[in-house]
Structure formats: C-alpha cells, structure tokens
Amino acid sequence: MMAAVGAPEVISQLESAAKVLMAPPSMVSTEQRQHAEHIFLSFRKSKSPFAVCKHILETSKVDYVLFQAATAIMEAVVREWILLEKSSIESLRTFLLTYVLQRPNLQKYVREQILLAVAVIVKRGSLDKSINCKSIFHEVSQLISSGNPTVQTLACSILTALLSEFSSSNKTSNIGLSMEFHGSCKRIFQEDDLRQIFMLTVEVLQEFSRRENLNAQMSCVFQRYLALANQVLSWNFLPPNLGRHYIAMFEATQNVMLKPTESWRETLLDHRVMDLFFTVHRKIREDSDMAQDSLQCLAQLASMHGPVFPDENAQVTYLAHLVEGLLNMINGIEIEDSEAVGISNIISNLISTFPRSVLTALPNELFASFINCLTLLTCSFGRSAALEEVLDKDDMVYMEAYDKLLESWLTLVQEDEHFPRGCFVQPAVQVFNSYIQCHLAAPDGTRNLTANGVASHEEEEINELQEDDRELFSDQLASIGMLGRIAADHCIPLLTGLLEDRVTRLHGQLQRHQQHLMASADPGTVDRKVLDDLYEDIHWLILVSGYLLADDPQGETPLIPSEVMEYSIKHSTEVDINTTLQLLGSPGEKATSIPGCNRTDSVIRLLSAVLRTSEVESRATRASLTELLSPQMGKDIVWFLRRWAKTYLLVDEKLYGQISMPLSTAFGADTEGAQWIVGYLLEKVINNLSVWSSEPELANDTVELLVTLVEKRERANIVVQCENWWNLAKQFASRSPPLHMLSSTVQRTLMKALVLGGFAHMDSDTKQQYWAEVLHPLQQRFLNLINQENFAQICQEEAVKQEIVATLEALCGIAEATQIDNVSSLFSFLMDFLSSCIGLMEVYRNSPETVNLIIEVFVEVAHKQICYLGETKSMKLYEVCLTLLQVYSKNNLGRKRLDVAAEEDQYQDLLLIMELLTNLLSKEFIDFSDTDEVFRGQEQSSGAGRAVSAADVVLYGVNIVLPLMSQDLLKFPSLCNQYYKLITFICEIFPEKIPQLPEELFKSLMCSLELGMTSMSSEISQLCLEALSPLAEQCAKTQEKDTPLFIATRHFLKLVFDMLVLQKHNTEMTVAAGEALYTLVCLHQAEYSELVETLLSNQRDAVIYQRLADAFNSLTASSTPPTMDRKQKVAFLKSLEEFVANVGGLLCVK
Amino acid sequence: MADPDLDFTSGDAGASTTYPMQCSALRKNGFVVLKGRPCKIVEMSTSKTGKHGHAKVHLVGIDIFTNKKYEDICPSTHNMDVPNTKRNDYQLVDISEGFLSLMMDNGDVREDLRVPEGDLGKEIESKFAAGEEMLVTVLSAMGEESAVAVKPMTK
C-alpha cells in the first residue's frame, strides 16, 4: 500500500516527470521521455492509490499531475471495486464532486477527467445493488436551481459525462469490463436516468426561454443545455435482447432516428416539449451554432417512431402538431443560411419516418399547406444552391438542403397512389420549372447569375477524375425526372420547346461562325461565350429529358415509365401519326417548319429534338467546325440515345398492360420507324468514332451505344441489315484510319460489338461473308506476319509490334463478346490464336509490355469462356495455359530488370498470372457447360485420359507466384486481394494437393493464411477462414498425425478459438469462423478441451465461471463427440450463435 | 548508362528513329518522346478547360536511359513522337573497367556498353564474379542504348 506518508516524495517525482513530458522535444531525450511515461503508468497501476491521489489533488499545482491522479482513481476504483467498502466508494465520489465544485478555475481537461471518474463510478455502481449512486441526480438538480451560471455549467458537464459514459458507444471509457456489462448498464440507464436528465434539461431550457435578456454568460449556459438536449434526443436506444455483435453494429449507425422505449411515452408525447423546442429555436435562430442544435432537436423529434406511440391516432396527432409548429416557424421569416440544412432535415425525417397512412390522415388543409410550404422551400433552396455554385463556395449548405428536399419529394411521389389524385401535379410543375430556370442562361434562366444579376463566367480546369454531371447530380436528376413525369403534360412540351429553340439558335450561331471563318478570319478570334451558353443549356435539357423519359436499371430490361406511357396514350387521339413520323424522320429540318407539327406525339417530339441536336452536331463536323463543338454535348447526345434505345427501341408490347399507338407505330418491332432510327444511330456512331477519336470519354460513350444496339438479338437483327454496319466492320478489320487512332479500350469494345453483331440472324451465306469480313482478316494478317521466315529479325520493328499489339487487343475484345450461344465458335477461333501467342511469348520475352498483353488475352479468354466449356475444351485451355506458364517461368526465372515504372506496375505480370489462375479455378464454382460434364466425377477417379487438370496448371502457377509474393507486395491492395483469392480457392478446391507441396512452399502458404486471418481486412480474413475447413477435413481423411498440415491446423485451432471467443470481430465472420472452428475441433478434440480448461481456470468470479462452463457445455452438447457430419456441424453453428449471444459479451472486454 | 560521346551505327540505318501517334492513342507503360528524350509513360490523364472544352492529355514520362522525369501537356488531337525501341539479348562474356563485353548473334563481341548504375549493375557484377552465365537485355532507342535487364542462361 502506498501510504500517505510517502506522498510528498511521490508528488515531487510525478511533478518532475510531468515537466519532462511537457518539455519541448528538443529539450529531453527519448529515454527521459519514456522514463517519465513509465513513472505515470506504474503510478496508475499502484494498489489502492486513493489516499495519495486525494493528497495530490489537494496540494499539487501541476495540472497534468492532477489529471493523472483523477485517472488513477478512476482505474483503481474499477479494479478494486469488489474489495472496496461501499461507503468509501460513496465518499470518494462525493469528494471528487465537491472538489470540482470548490475549484471553478480548474483547467478544463482536469475537470472533465474528474467528472469522467465520477461518471465511471456511477456506471460501475448502477448494476451493483449494494450501492446507491442515484443521489447524484438530486445533487445535480440542486446545482441547477442555484441559478449561478458557473455551477449550472458544472451540472451540465456532469450530465454530459454521464451521458457519454452510458452511451456504450466508443465514447465509453475503457474500464476493462465486458460488452455485456456495458449493454446492461445502457438499458437500465435509458429507461430512467436518461429521462431524468432530459427532464432536468427541459426545465433549464424552459427557464431560459422565458427570460427576456440573456447576458453572454447565461446564453453560454443555455447553449450547453441545448446541446445536451440534442444528445439525449439523438440517443441510440438499445432494444432489449440484442447480442453483442449487433450492439456493435447498432452503435456504429450514423444518423440515429429517435426510437424511444415505451416508458418515454408520457414525456415525449407531451406537446409542451415539442413547443418548447420551437420556442427555443425562434429565440436563438440568429446564433448559427445554437440554431444547429435546436433544429437538430426538432429533426430528432420529427424522426420519432416505435413503441412510444400507443396507436396510429397518437401518431397523427403528434405529426399534426409537428407540422403546424414547423409551418408557424417557417412562415413569415427569412431563412438564415445556417437554418437551411436543419429545416430540410426536419422535413426529410418526417417524410421518411411517418407512414403514408399517417400523412394522409392529417387534416386536408394542413396537408395542403405543408405541401405548399415544401414546394416554396424547395424552389427557394434550389435557387440559393445555384448561387452557391456561382460563388464557388466551399460550404454548400443550400445544395445539401436542396438534395434532401428533392429526395423527400421522390419518397412522396413514388407512393402517390396513397394521396389524393393529382395533388402533386402543381407542386411538381413549380419545382421542375425552378430547376430548369436555375440551369438555363439568361434571359430564360438565371444560370451563373449572382444575386445582383451580374453574370459570372469562369473557365476552370476539369480533370478526368471529376464525375460527369449525369453521375454527379444523378440523385437530383432522378427526382426532377420523376417530378417531370408526374407533371408530364407541362414538362415534356416545356423541355421540347426549349431544346428545339436552343438547337435552332446553335445552328444559326455555327453558321455565322462558318461564314466568319470563310471570310478568312483567324479561328482564334471566335467568341465562344454565346456557344458555351447554348451548349450548357442543351447539356442540362438533355440530361433532364433523359432522366424523365427513361430509367437505367442495372441488369434488367428498363420499361417505359407508366406516367410517360399514360401521357402518350391520353393524347394519342389528337395525334397525327404520319406527321409524327415525318417529324421523327427529318432531323435536319426545323420542327416548327413541318406543317401540323402541333399534332404530333410529344414523347416522340422530345426524342426528335435530341435527334435534331445530334444532326446539327454531325453537320458541323462535316463542315469542319469540330473545333467549335462541345465534346460534352456530344457525350450528352449519345448518353441520351443509349438510355432511350434501351427502353423505347423495339418496344415489346407484351411487357405493358396498355401501349401507346404512336410509340408502338414508331418504334415497335418490324416498323419502318425502328429501322430508320437504327440506321440513324449507326451513322451517328460511325461519324463520332472518326471525328472524336481524340475525346476518350465521348468515344467510349459512343461505342457503348453501339454495344447497346447489338447486344440484344432483336436489335442486332436490324443493325446487320444496314450497309453502314458492314462498312464499319470492314474499315476496322483493315486497320485503316481513323478507327485505329481510338484508344485501346475503345478499340476493344468496338471489336466486341462487331463480334456480337455477327450472331444476329442472317442467312448462312451472309453470315459466312460477315465473318470473312470481320474475323478472318485478323487471322490472316496475323498468320502472314508470324509465319514469315524472318519474323525473329523483324519482330522488333515498330510496324510489326503495332500489328501484334492491335491483334492482341482485338483478341481481348473478341473474348469480351462471349455469350452462351456463341462460345463454341469463338472458343475455336481464339484457341488457334492462343497457341500462336505462346510463340510470341518466346519472341517478345524481353518486352514486358507485350508479355503482359499476351497474358491478358489468356486472362480474358479464361474469364469469359471457361464456365461454358465442356471437358475436352477445358482441358485444351488448361494445356495451353500450362505451356504459357512454363514459357513465362523459363524466361523470367532469375530475371532482374531495371524498370522505371511505378512500383505497382512492375508487378503487372504477377497480378495477371494470379488473375489467370483464379479464373481457371472459378470453373469449380460456376459451370454452365454441357451435359458431357455429367460424367466428370467418374473420369476424374479413373484418372485416365485426363492429360492436364486445373490443379496441375494452378499449382504450377502458384510455384511461380508464391516465392515472389513478399510482405511488401501484399501492401498493394490489388496484389493482396488477388493473391488471397487465389490461395484460398486452392485450399478449398484442391485440399488434397496441399500436403504434397514442397516444404518451403507449404510453409509460406500457411504463413500467408495466418497473416491474412489476423492482420488483413475482414474480407481477406473471411476468405482465409473459409480455407481452413477443407484443410482440416483433408487431415481427417488421411488420418495421419504429425504431418506438417496436421500440426499447422492445430495452430489454427488456437487462432480461430481466440478470434471467436476473445476478440471483437465482424458479425459476418461468425459463420466462416464457426465452420472453421468446428472442423478444427473435430480434428483436435484434446487440444480444444485444453483451451476451454485454460480459459475457465482464469475466471475468478464463480458466477461467471459457471455461466461460461455451462455455455461451453451446451456449445458442444449437440455434437458430442464431434464428427465431421453436416448435421452435427449445423447444430454446432446454431449453438455457437447462442453461445456468442450468451457469453460473448462476458469475454469481450472494453 | 548511355554515353553521349559514343556513336552507334544502328542496324536499321536511315530508318526514322520515331514515328507519330495521336496523343489520345498513347497508352500508359508505352513510350513517347518528351522534351526530345525517349520516355516510358508512367502517368497519363486527360483534362479540359471549361465544361465544353476539348480534351488535353497530361503525360508524365521517365527517360528510359537517364531515369529523369519529364512532363508535357498537349491537345489530345496532336500527334506525339513515339520512339522506335528495340530490345536485344546478348551473352555477357566479360566485364572490364566498368564496361560490359557482350557477344552478339554473329559471334562478334561489343565492348561499348557501360555496366548500368544501381542494383541491376551490382547484380550483374556479383553474378559475373560468381561465374554465372548471363544474358543481358539491351534496350535501344533514338540512337542510345543501355542494359536494362539480366537473366541467367538456361540450358
């Protein structure tokens, strides 16, 4: 015991250590610093340091020492809790509180630390029946009623400390108690104490809000209590019966919605509480810091749900009161910048929390006022957001608020059948109009106008990493598009009119420039301002049109939105089909110049407005005005056309309950309209690829449009009837300009599209001819080249290298085009090349970039095709891959090169080889091959006739890769992920091969697994765990003890056991870890018992001991003795879940 | 390292040492001439001035002989020079006074290439001292040459 006798010495020792720690780095050595740290550490660990700590607190003048004394008390109380007299704990707590009260001038960090110690004592005591710490609330309320601001601030600090301590989030102090303990404390706290804190806070707020004038000091106290109220209302209420993993997950959620327990009903359903927060906000709204808290409190109240409401009526009453309060608050004030986000949070919370039935049960008038207010607010925030963009503000508060409100609109109108019919049409019109207005240039719009009407126009540098507006604003555009559909009658004609107008103006402007240029003026003098304004207008009009007319769901056929369909049907009687088709078919003419243009289908007219834009662009390129055009607009056009084509082209009537005549006549299967538009789109693609090869993104969007046209058989059938398609194919095959100037990714995708088109419906002659035009030239040129006698001499010539690279790129594109119905022909075609590629590996052995590209071809072929291949074909692929690896290894073993590339790029070949091996292995998981594979199992066991197996190739490859994978290389995420994917696949698929590995290889494999399990990301950890079961099963099968694998699995047993039982880990890993544990337990039963025994023997607390012992017993009860039987394993996993829920929290300590 | 004082008679005398390529068609890890030097492209990115501007390509290359870094930015429609590059493997027969003696395919021995600096050079020297037989890869471009890789002889 460190008696008070030695206290002065202790103090002087600590004070001089503190001086060392506080000294600037130059003044003390590292050793001195470490020594000083050690002094504090051992001081905090000393037994019953209470007397000496009290003495320090009362006499020392060094803040840091005071801080350490408070920490020592806190740690010691928890450590010695059971040994301490309850009365001495109680007096210690009183001492600390009084201490703080009597010293108003303490350093903030010292005071907070002492209060933290108090909070920890209260928390530790809350589960201990023998001690009553509740009196603290009584003391605090007395402090509050003192009326003295300093004392009230202190009271607030005490409550805040309690709140953080009990929240059981990461704010909780590390006091070495189980998560279960933390959870139980929190549950008790939130039922009673938390409410008391809330009531105390509400009282204070009430008191302050009644006062007329608050001086600075008082408003400071006010602010602290408001922040406290916010903390209470943002409390993450822990539901009963939640296991420890869920608690961890639960605590991690951001944006907590208020879901109090039933016991809060009386408190929170009391209207006066809500009214108070409205009043408070009105009072302090000009103080931006405080306003944030008061609005957040209201937003939390707006998110309230759960058992606190007895029934739906209560919800309706509550919501009505909230909405009334909100409207009263907003109406008649000018909203401050700092209020925008808070107000939008309130609205967004209430719309997403309260069920539709509650919203519709609001009194009609109130609901209408609310919608009206929401409309005005949305428009106003939208305008302010646009201003923020002009001013290029860092903090885009209105943009954030606008996003929130638009999102809320989407939530509302997506379920509009619950609401009175048409009630959102007018609001939709207003919000839509204001969006368009903000995005158009003056005079129609207000884009780039500052508040006083001055236009600002700055050209900034935009790099490729910056997202295109269509992605950057996709959420906004989706909402606006949806609102546009709701008010289609207004919005579709509006967009059409604006776009047609801009296109006419663009056309005129370009013509003027052309005349100007022909008059020999210098192109540099062209003023782009007018053009850029038009481009920007068109940009937004096309984006909104695209989002309005169609969705872009991933992986499924998009449907024409029902609102658009209905709109077209509704007006179809007034529509003249022939004029509509004429309008569609003449994109070179002004729409308004066509007689009867007002009797055309509006949906088609909007599309044709985009086609008119496209036509102006194409004509400008033909007139050599490409310099003046906007690649951005080019992207917008092909993006729109692609989105449109997916939904509307060859519209399938079977998918719709009712179909619009104009749409089906214009774009249905077997219509002239569909044929015409396919031809038009194809021409566009061809024109773009030759004109825009220098714009990588535009070229990419363009080939993607081409892929969309051919990836569906029905569309491809029309495409291949076009002469242009054949021209494109021939041009690409001849590798003549301008297509060869496209970037390699674009060329690959173009190849893919050309191959996909080849599987359209054609008669056999035509088909033969097509392939003769597309694929055979590729083969012919390649063979001619590599079969030249002097190939070895000329192979380094640039022309030859370029030809080789182009061929390899094309092969990758062909592989990408693989589908189930073309795999057989593509496979045979590619196989011929693969063998030749191996020859190339030899020829280009010293050119890493070519070697990498060759391996990439193999990677692509394996990736796209292996899952479809039958046994013989798979074997062919395995063989050729094995040869590839052999050649690679022969040429690269011991090779050292000087490479100037970035480090990660140097290992491109390794990465590619691992990818190849993983792709080959994937056959074992995903296999769509034909029926001849049914007999595979039998053949395998016979072993005969199977020249090369996947295992041979993969293990050979692993022999190459593994020795090269150093820990340093694993720091590259791409290499690390690919490596672990590969090695865990191998363990799962060929466990029988693992014991046969050479010793070194085996060791590094096991090390890799352990490393991956313990110190990599959870994803990799999970992969490694999944690899363990098959390894353990393999050991069990052979029944040999003391093999290296057997010993390794024993080591893994301990690792997995610790992981599951003692450490915090992700919930999603429980299953993988559990399965691994079970098989390992089966294999090493004695060792498992030993682990359990050791764990139990470390428990001092008899109750806990018993609980743990019981838990371990029932864990294995259903599977004793454990055997590798599926049923038992499942039973074990189920018990494991219970085990973790029951006692997991006891062993996991914080 | 290439010595500027040394002049090589290149095998394809008269042929151009570079050829043009549209900037957008260049690829990362490929070659390009920057500031008159043959470089390997280690970074390639595009940007534009204003939303409706045309693409510009930003290139970062490393001189394949001196390891110096060069950068350039140009409109993506421009043509850039790409160096003709060639790699040959020669058997190492001797090292003397910092120069490699390499046996060419026709049996002649050339002694005009320096032992490269850095790790690669050390590797070559230590392996040679240990009596290992090696193939040295020599990279040539725009009239310069340098040893860039080494590999033990198989067989």
PDB file of C-alpha atoms in Angstrom, chain A residues 566-689:
ATOM      1  CA  GLU A 566     -50.182   7.161 -69.999  1.00  0.00           C
ATOM      2  CA  TYR A 567     -49.375  10.638 -71.156  1.00  0.00           C
ATOM      3  CA  SER A 568     -48.732   9.458 -74.702  1.00  0.00           C
ATOM      4  CA  ILE A 569     -51.913   7.345 -74.693  1.00  0.00           C
ATOM      5  CA  LYS A 570     -54.014  10.181 -73.321  1.00  0.00           C
ATOM      6  CA  HIS A 571     -53.133  12.417 -76.227  1.00  0.00           C
ATOM      7  CA  SER A 572     -52.980   9.785 -78.946  1.00  0.00           C
ATOM      8  CA  THR A 573     -56.412  10.699 -80.289  1.00  0.00           C
ATOM      9  CA  GLU A 574     -55.248  14.206 -81.082  1.00  0.00           C
ATOM     10  CA  VAL A 575     -52.099  12.955 -82.749  1.00  0.00           C
ATOM     11  CA  ASP A 576     -51.489  12.535 -86.442  1.00  0.00           C
ATOM     12  CA  ILE A 577     -49.239   9.517 -86.828  1.00  0.00           C
ATOM     13  CA  ASN A 578     -47.912  10.382 -90.254  1.00  0.00           C
ATOM     14  CA  THR A 579     -46.885  13.869 -89.255  1.00  0.00           C
ATOM     15  CA  THR A 580     -45.264  12.398 -86.151  1.00  0.00           C
ATOM     16  CA  LEU A 581     -43.239  10.004 -88.290  1.00  0.00           C
ATOM     17  CA  GLN A 582     -42.343  12.803 -90.643  1.00  0.00           C
ATOM     18  CA  LEU A 583     -41.158  14.905 -87.724  1.00  0.00           C
ATOM     19  CA  LEU A 584     -39.091  11.997 -86.439  1.00  0.00           C
ATOM     20  CA  GLY A 585     -37.624  11.194 -89.829  1.00  0.00           C
ATOM     21  CA  SER A 586     -36.413  14.678 -90.703  1.00  0.00           C
ATOM     22  CA  PRO A 587     -33.937  15.701 -88.029  1.00  0.00           C
ATOM     23  CA  GLY A 588     -32.305  18.087 -90.466  1.00  0.00           C
ATOM     24  CA  GLU A 589     -35.328  20.333 -90.567  1.00  0.00           C
ATOM     25  CA  LYS A 590     -36.685  22.720 -88.010  1.00  0.00           C
ATOM     26  CA  ALA A 591     -39.521  21.006 -86.145  1.00  0.00           C
ATOM     27  CA  THR A 592     -41.756  24.042 -86.336  1.00  0.00           C
ATOM     28  CA  SER A 593     -41.350  24.243 -90.089  1.00  0.00           C
ATOM     29  CA  ILE A 594     -43.185  20.942 -90.502  1.00  0.00           C
ATOM     30  CA  PRO A 595     -46.879  21.514 -91.240  1.00  0.00           C
ATOM     31  CA  GLY A 596     -49.096  20.158 -88.489  1.00  0.00           C
ATOM     32  CA  CYS A 597     -46.188  19.820 -86.087  1.00  0.00           C
ATOM     33  CA  ASN A 598     -48.500  20.598 -83.195  1.00  0.00           C
ATOM     34  CA  ARG A 599     -50.450  17.423 -83.820  1.00  0.00           C
ATOM     35  CA  THR A 600     -47.506  15.152 -83.140  1.00  0.00           C
ATOM     36  CA  ASP A 601     -46.840  12.843 -80.223  1.00  0.00           C
ATOM     37  CA  SER A 602     -44.975  14.841 -77.584  1.00  0.00           C
ATOM     38  CA  VAL A 603     -42.833  11.978 -76.325  1.00  0.00           C
ATOM     39  CA  ILE A 604     -41.575  11.331 -79.842  1.00  0.00           C
ATOM     40  CA  ARG A 605     -41.140  15.022 -80.411  1.00  0.00           C
ATOM     41  CA  LEU A 606     -38.841  15.272 -77.368  1.00  0.00           C
ATOM     42  CA  LEU A 607     -36.697  12.444 -78.747  1.00  0.00           C
ATOM     43  CA  SER A 608     -36.628  14.100 -82.121  1.00  0.00           C
ATOM     44  CA  ALA A 609     -35.498  17.344 -80.519  1.00  0.00           C
ATOM     45  CA  VAL A 610     -32.436  15.441 -79.288  1.00  0.00           C
ATOM     46  CA  LEU A 611     -32.005  13.959 -82.766  1.00  0.00           C
ATOM     47  CA  ARG A 612     -32.105  17.493 -84.142  1.00  0.00           C
ATOM     48  CA  THR A 613     -29.314  18.435 -81.761  1.00  0.00           C
ATOM     49  CA  SER A 614     -27.379  15.417 -82.929  1.00  0.00           C
ATOM     50  CA  GLU A 615     -27.923  16.370 -86.546  1.00  0.00           C
ATOM     51  CA  VAL A 616     -26.636  19.903 -86.028  1.00  0.00           C
ATOM     52  CA  GLU A 617     -23.545  18.417 -84.404  1.00  0.00           C
ATOM     53  CA  SER A 618     -22.932  15.935 -87.208  1.00  0.00           C
ATOM     54  CA  ARG A 619     -23.357  18.610 -89.878  1.00  0.00           C
ATOM     55  CA  ALA A 620     -20.941  20.880 -88.099  1.00  0.00           C
ATOM     56  CA  THR A 621     -18.319  18.130 -88.100  1.00  0.00           C
ATOM     57  CA  ARG A 622     -18.814  17.665 -91.815  1.00  0.00           C
ATOM     58  CA  ALA A 623     -18.329  21.396 -92.274  1.00  0.00           C
ATOM     59  CA  SER A 624     -15.003  21.127 -90.389  1.00  0.00           C
ATOM     60  CA  LEU A 625     -16.314  23.038 -87.406  1.00  0.00           C
ATOM     61  CA  THR A 626     -15.416  20.287 -84.933  1.00  0.00           C
ATOM     62  CA  GLU A 627     -13.127  22.722 -83.141  1.00  0.00           C
ATOM     63  CA  LEU A 628     -16.152  24.806 -82.227  1.00  0.00           C
ATOM     64  CA  LEU A 629     -18.259  21.943 -80.940  1.00  0.00           C
ATOM     65  CA  SER A 630     -18.582  20.782 -77.362  1.00  0.00           C
ATOM     66  CA  PRO A 631     -17.447  17.226 -76.671  1.00  0.00           C
ATOM     67  CA  GLN A 632     -19.597  17.424 -73.544  1.00  0.00           C
ATOM     68  CA  MET A 633     -22.698  17.934 -75.672  1.00  0.00           C
ATOM     69  CA  GLY A 634     -21.545  15.052 -77.848  1.00  0.00           C
ATOM     70  CA  LYS A 635     -21.415  12.851 -74.778  1.00  0.00           C
ATOM     71  CA  ASP A 636     -24.837  14.029 -73.647  1.00  0.00           C
ATOM     72  CA  ILE A 637     -26.346  13.132 -77.008  1.00  0.00           C
ATOM     73  CA  VAL A 638     -25.004   9.565 -77.181  1.00  0.00           C
ATOM     74  CA  TRP A 639     -25.721   9.054 -73.491  1.00  0.00           C
ATOM     75  CA  PHE A 640     -29.336  10.067 -74.076  1.00  0.00           C
ATOM     76  CA  LEU A 641     -29.688   7.954 -77.208  1.00  0.00           C
ATOM     77  CA  ARG A 642     -28.341   4.904 -75.424  1.00  0.00           C
ATOM     78  CA  ARG A 643     -30.669   5.325 -72.486  1.00  0.00           C
ATOM     79  CA  TRP A 644     -33.556   5.947 -74.837  1.00  0.00           C
ATOM     80  CA  ALA A 645     -32.759   2.989 -77.106  1.00  0.00           C
ATOM     81  CA  LYS A 646     -32.647   0.521 -74.205  1.00  0.00           C
ATOM     82  CA  THR A 647     -36.197   1.456 -73.246  1.00  0.00           C
ATOM     83  CA  TYR A 648     -38.066   2.516 -76.365  1.00  0.00           C
ATOM     84  CA  LEU A 649     -36.413   0.881 -79.367  1.00  0.00           C
ATOM     85  CA  LEU A 650     -38.389  -2.201 -80.491  1.00  0.00           C
ATOM     86  CA  VAL A 651     -40.752  -1.728 -77.608  1.00  0.00           C
ATOM     87  CA  ASP A 652     -42.111  -5.104 -76.538  1.00  0.00           C
ATOM     88  CA  GLU A 653     -45.887  -4.823 -76.236  1.00  0.00           C
ATOM     89  CA  LYS A 654     -46.101  -7.939 -74.095  1.00  0.00           C
ATOM     90  CA  LEU A 655     -44.470  -6.092 -71.228  1.00  0.00           C
ATOM     91  CA  TYR A 656     -47.177  -3.451 -70.956  1.00  0.00           C
ATOM     92  CA  GLY A 657     -50.789  -3.549 -69.930  1.00  0.00           C
ATOM     93  CA  GLN A 658     -51.609  -0.835 -72.416  1.00  0.00           C
ATOM     94  CA  ILE A 659     -49.474   0.655 -75.109  1.00  0.00           C
ATOM     95  CA  SER A 660     -49.435   3.982 -76.875  1.00  0.00           C
ATOM     96  CA  MET A 661     -50.193   3.728 -80.600  1.00  0.00           C
ATOM     97  CA  PRO A 662     -47.724   6.425 -81.630  1.00  0.00           C
ATOM     98  CA  LEU A 663     -44.905   4.773 -79.671  1.00  0.00           C
ATOM     99  CA  SER A 664     -45.599   1.287 -80.988  1.00  0.00           C
ATOM    100  CA  THR A 665     -46.064   2.549 -84.550  1.00  0.00           C
ATOM    101  CA  ALA A 666     -42.834   4.499 -84.464  1.00  0.00           C
ATOM    102  CA  PHE A 667     -40.542   2.138 -82.571  1.00  0.00           C
ATOM    103  CA  GLY A 668     -42.235  -1.268 -82.472  1.00  0.00           C
ATOM    104  CA  ALA A 669     -40.766  -4.439 -83.977  1.00  0.00           C
ATOM    105  CA  ASP A 670     -40.988  -4.625 -87.783  1.00  0.00           C
ATOM    106  CA  THR A 671     -41.675  -0.957 -88.206  1.00  0.00           C
ATOM    107  CA  GLU A 672     -40.020   1.372 -90.629  1.00  0.00           C
ATOM    108  CA  GLY A 673     -39.517   3.834 -87.844  1.00  0.00           C
ATOM    109  CA  ALA A 674     -37.387   1.371 -85.874  1.00  0.00           C
ATOM    110  CA  GLN A 675     -35.347   0.557 -88.971  1.00  0.00           C
ATOM    111  CA  TRP A 676     -34.836   4.177 -89.757  1.00  0.00           C
ATOM    112  CA  ILE A 677     -33.690   5.070 -86.281  1.00  0.00           C
ATOM    113  CA  VAL A 678     -31.283   2.143 -86.062  1.00  0.00           C
ATOM    114  CA  GLY A 679     -29.741   3.346 -89.297  1.00  0.00           C
ATOM    115  CA  TYR A 680     -29.571   6.854 -87.968  1.00  0.00           C
ATOM    116  CA  LEU A 681     -27.919   5.814 -84.705  1.00  0.00           C
ATOM    117  CA  LEU A 682     -25.403   3.709 -86.561  1.00  0.00           C
ATOM    118  CA  GLU A 683     -24.466   6.621 -88.758  1.00  0.00           C
ATOM    119  CA  LYS A 684     -24.051   8.729 -85.653  1.00  0.00           C
ATOM    120  CA  VAL A 685     -21.742   6.162 -84.083  1.00  0.00           C
ATOM    121  CA  ILE A 686     -19.595   5.912 -87.198  1.00  0.00           C
ATOM    122  CA  ASN A 687     -19.360   9.655 -87.540  1.00  0.00           C
ATOM    123  CA  ASN A 688     -18.431  10.091 -83.882  1.00  0.00           C
ATOM    124  CA  LEU A 689     -15.741   7.423 -83.966  1.00  0.00           C
TER     125      LEU A 689
END
